[in-house]
Coordinates of N, CA and C in Angstrom, one line a residue:
M233 N -0.8 10.8 -3.8 CA -2.0 10.1 -4.3 C -1.5 9.0 -5.2
V234 N -2.0 7.8 -5.0 CA -1.6 6.6 -5.8 C -2.6 6.5 -7.0
L235 N -2.1 6.2 -8.1 CA -3.0 6.0 -9.3 C -3.5 4.6 -9.3
R236 N -4.8 4.4 -9.3 CA -5.4 3.1 -9.2 C -6.0 2.8 -10.6
P237 N -6.1 1.6 -11.0 CA -6.7 1.2 -12.3 C -8.1 1.7 -12.5
Y238 N -8.9 1.7 -11.5 CA -10.3 2.1 -11.7 C -10.4 3.6 -12.0
Y239 N -9.4 4.4 -11.7 CA -9.4 5.8 -12.0 C -9.4 6.0 -13.5
L240 N -8.7 5.1 -14.2 CA -8.8 5.1 -15.7 C -10.2 4.9 -16.2
A241 N -10.9 3.9 -15.6 CA -12.2 3.6 -16.1 C -13.2 4.8 -15.8
I242 N -13.0 5.4 -14.7 CA -13.8 6.6 -14.3 C -13.5 7.7 -15.3
L243 N -12.2 7.9 -15.6 CA -11.9 9.0 -16.6 C -12.4 8.7 -17.9
A244 N -12.4 7.4 -18.4 CA -13.0 7.0 -19.6 C -14.5 7.3 -19.7
A245 N -15.2 7.0 -18.6 CA -16.6 7.3 -18.6 C -16.9 8.8 -18.6
V246 N -16.1 9.6 -18.0 CA -16.3 11.0 -18.0 C -16.0 11.5 -19.4
I247 N -14.9 11.1 -20.0 CA -14.6 11.5 -21.4 C -15.7 11.1 -22.3
S248 N -16.2 9.9 -22.2 CA -17.3 9.5 -23.1 C -18.6 10.3 -23.0
T249 N -18.9 10.6 -21.7 CA -20.1 11.4 -21.4 C -20.0 12.8 -22.0
V250 N -18.9 13.4 -21.7 CA -18.6 14.8 -22.2 C -18.6 14.8 -23.7
T251 N -18.0 13.8 -24.3 CA -17.9 13.8 -25.8 C -19.3 13.7 -26.4
A252 N -20.2 12.9 -25.8 CA -21.5 12.8 -26.4 C -22.3 14.1 -26.4
N253 N -22.0 15.0 -25.5 CA -22.7 16.3 -25.4 C -22.0 17.4 -26.1
L254 N -20.9 17.2 -26.7 CA -20.2 18.2 -27.5 C -20.7 18.3 -28.9
S255 N -20.6 19.5 -29.4 CA -21.0 19.7 -30.8 C -19.8 19.7 -31.7
I256 N -19.2 18.5 -31.9 CA -18.1 18.4 -32.8 C -18.4 17.3 -33.8
S257 N -17.5 17.2 -34.8 CA -17.7 16.3 -35.9 C -17.8 14.8 -35.4
S258 N -18.4 14.0 -36.2 CA -18.6 12.6 -35.8 C -17.2 11.9 -35.8
N259 N -16.3 12.3 -36.7 CA -15.0 11.7 -36.7 C -14.2 12.0 -35.4
S260 N -14.3 13.2 -34.9 CA -13.7 13.6 -33.7 C -14.2 12.8 -32.5
K261 N -15.6 12.7 -32.5 CA -16.2 11.9 -31.4 C -15.7 10.5 -31.4
T262 N -15.6 9.9 -32.6 CA -15.1 8.5 -32.7 C -13.7 8.4 -32.2
I263 N -12.8 9.3 -32.5 CA -11.4 9.2 -32.0 C -11.4 9.3 -30.5
I264 N -12.2 10.3 -30.0 CA -12.2 10.4 -28.5 C -12.7 9.2 -27.8
T265 N -13.8 8.6 -28.4 CA -14.4 7.4 -27.8 C -13.4 6.3 -27.9
L266 N -12.7 6.1 -29.0 CA -11.6 5.1 -29.1 C -10.6 5.3 -28.0
F267 N -10.2 6.5 -27.7 CA -9.2 6.8 -26.7 C -9.8 6.3 -25.3
A268 N -11.0 6.6 -25.1 CA -11.7 6.2 -23.8 C -11.7 4.7 -23.7
A269 N -12.0 4.0 -24.8 CA -12.0 2.6 -24.8 C -10.6 2.0 -24.6
F270 N -9.6 2.7 -25.1 CA -8.2 2.3 -24.9 C -7.9 2.4 -23.4
L271 N -8.3 3.4 -22.7 CA -8.1 3.5 -21.3 C -8.7 2.4 -20.5
I272 N -9.9 2.0 -20.9 CA -10.6 0.8 -20.2 C -9.8 -0.5 -20.5
V273 N -9.3 -0.6 -21.7 CA -8.6 -1.8 -22.0 C -7.3 -1.9 -21.2
I274 N -6.7 -0.8 -21.0 CA -5.4 -0.7 -20.2 C -5.8 -1.0 -18.7
S275 N -6.9 -0.5 -18.3 CA -7.2 -0.7 -16.8 C -7.5 -2.1 -16.4
I276 N -8.0 -2.9 -17.4 CA -8.4 -4.3 -17.0 C -7.2 -5.2 -16.6
P277 N -6.1 -5.3 -17.4 CA -5.0 -6.1 -17.0 C -4.3 -5.5 -15.8
W278 N -4.2 -4.2 -15.8 CA -3.6 -3.5 -14.6 C -4.3 -3.8 -13.3
S279 N -5.6 -3.8 -13.4 CA -6.4 -4.1 -12.2 C -6.1 -5.6 -11.8
Y280 N -6.1 -6.5 -12.7 CA -5.8 -7.9 -12.4 C -4.4 -8.0 -11.8
M281 N -3.4 -7.3 -12.3 CA -2.1 -7.4 -11.7 C -2.0 -6.9 -10.3
E282 N -2.8 -5.8 -10.1 CA -2.8 -5.3 -8.7 C -3.5 -6.2 -7.8
H283 N -4.6 -6.9 -8.3 CA -5.3 -7.9 -7.5 C -4.4 -9.0 -7.1
K284 N -3.6 -9.5 -8.1 CA -2.7 -10.6 -7.8 C -1.6 -10.2 -6.8
K285 N -1.1 -9.0 -6.9 CA -0.1 -8.5 -6.0 C -0.6 -8.4 -4.6
S286 N -1.8 -7.8 -4.5 CA -2.4 -7.7 -3.1 C -2.7 -9.0 -2.5
K287 N -3.1 -10.0 -3.3 CA -3.4 -11.3 -2.8 C -2.1 -12.0 -2.4
R288 N -1.0 -11.8 -3.1 CA 0.2 -12.4 -2.7 C 0.8 -11.8 -1.4
D289 N 0.6 -10.5 -1.3 CA 1.1 -9.8 -0.1 C 0.4 -10.2 1.2
S290 N -0.9 -10.6 1.1 CA -1.6 -11.0 2.3 C -1.5 -12.4 2.6

């Protein structure tokens, strides 16, 4: 299985949704949400690089 950039965005959405429904402290929710945002920030340039690579190959 190949890891694709959009998998990180899906994982971030799942993490964010689950975190919203947990009964944990606000600080913990903030840290987990920041981690999810970090995953999305990583997936954007990675997706762009994959797009350029696929465009170059074809």
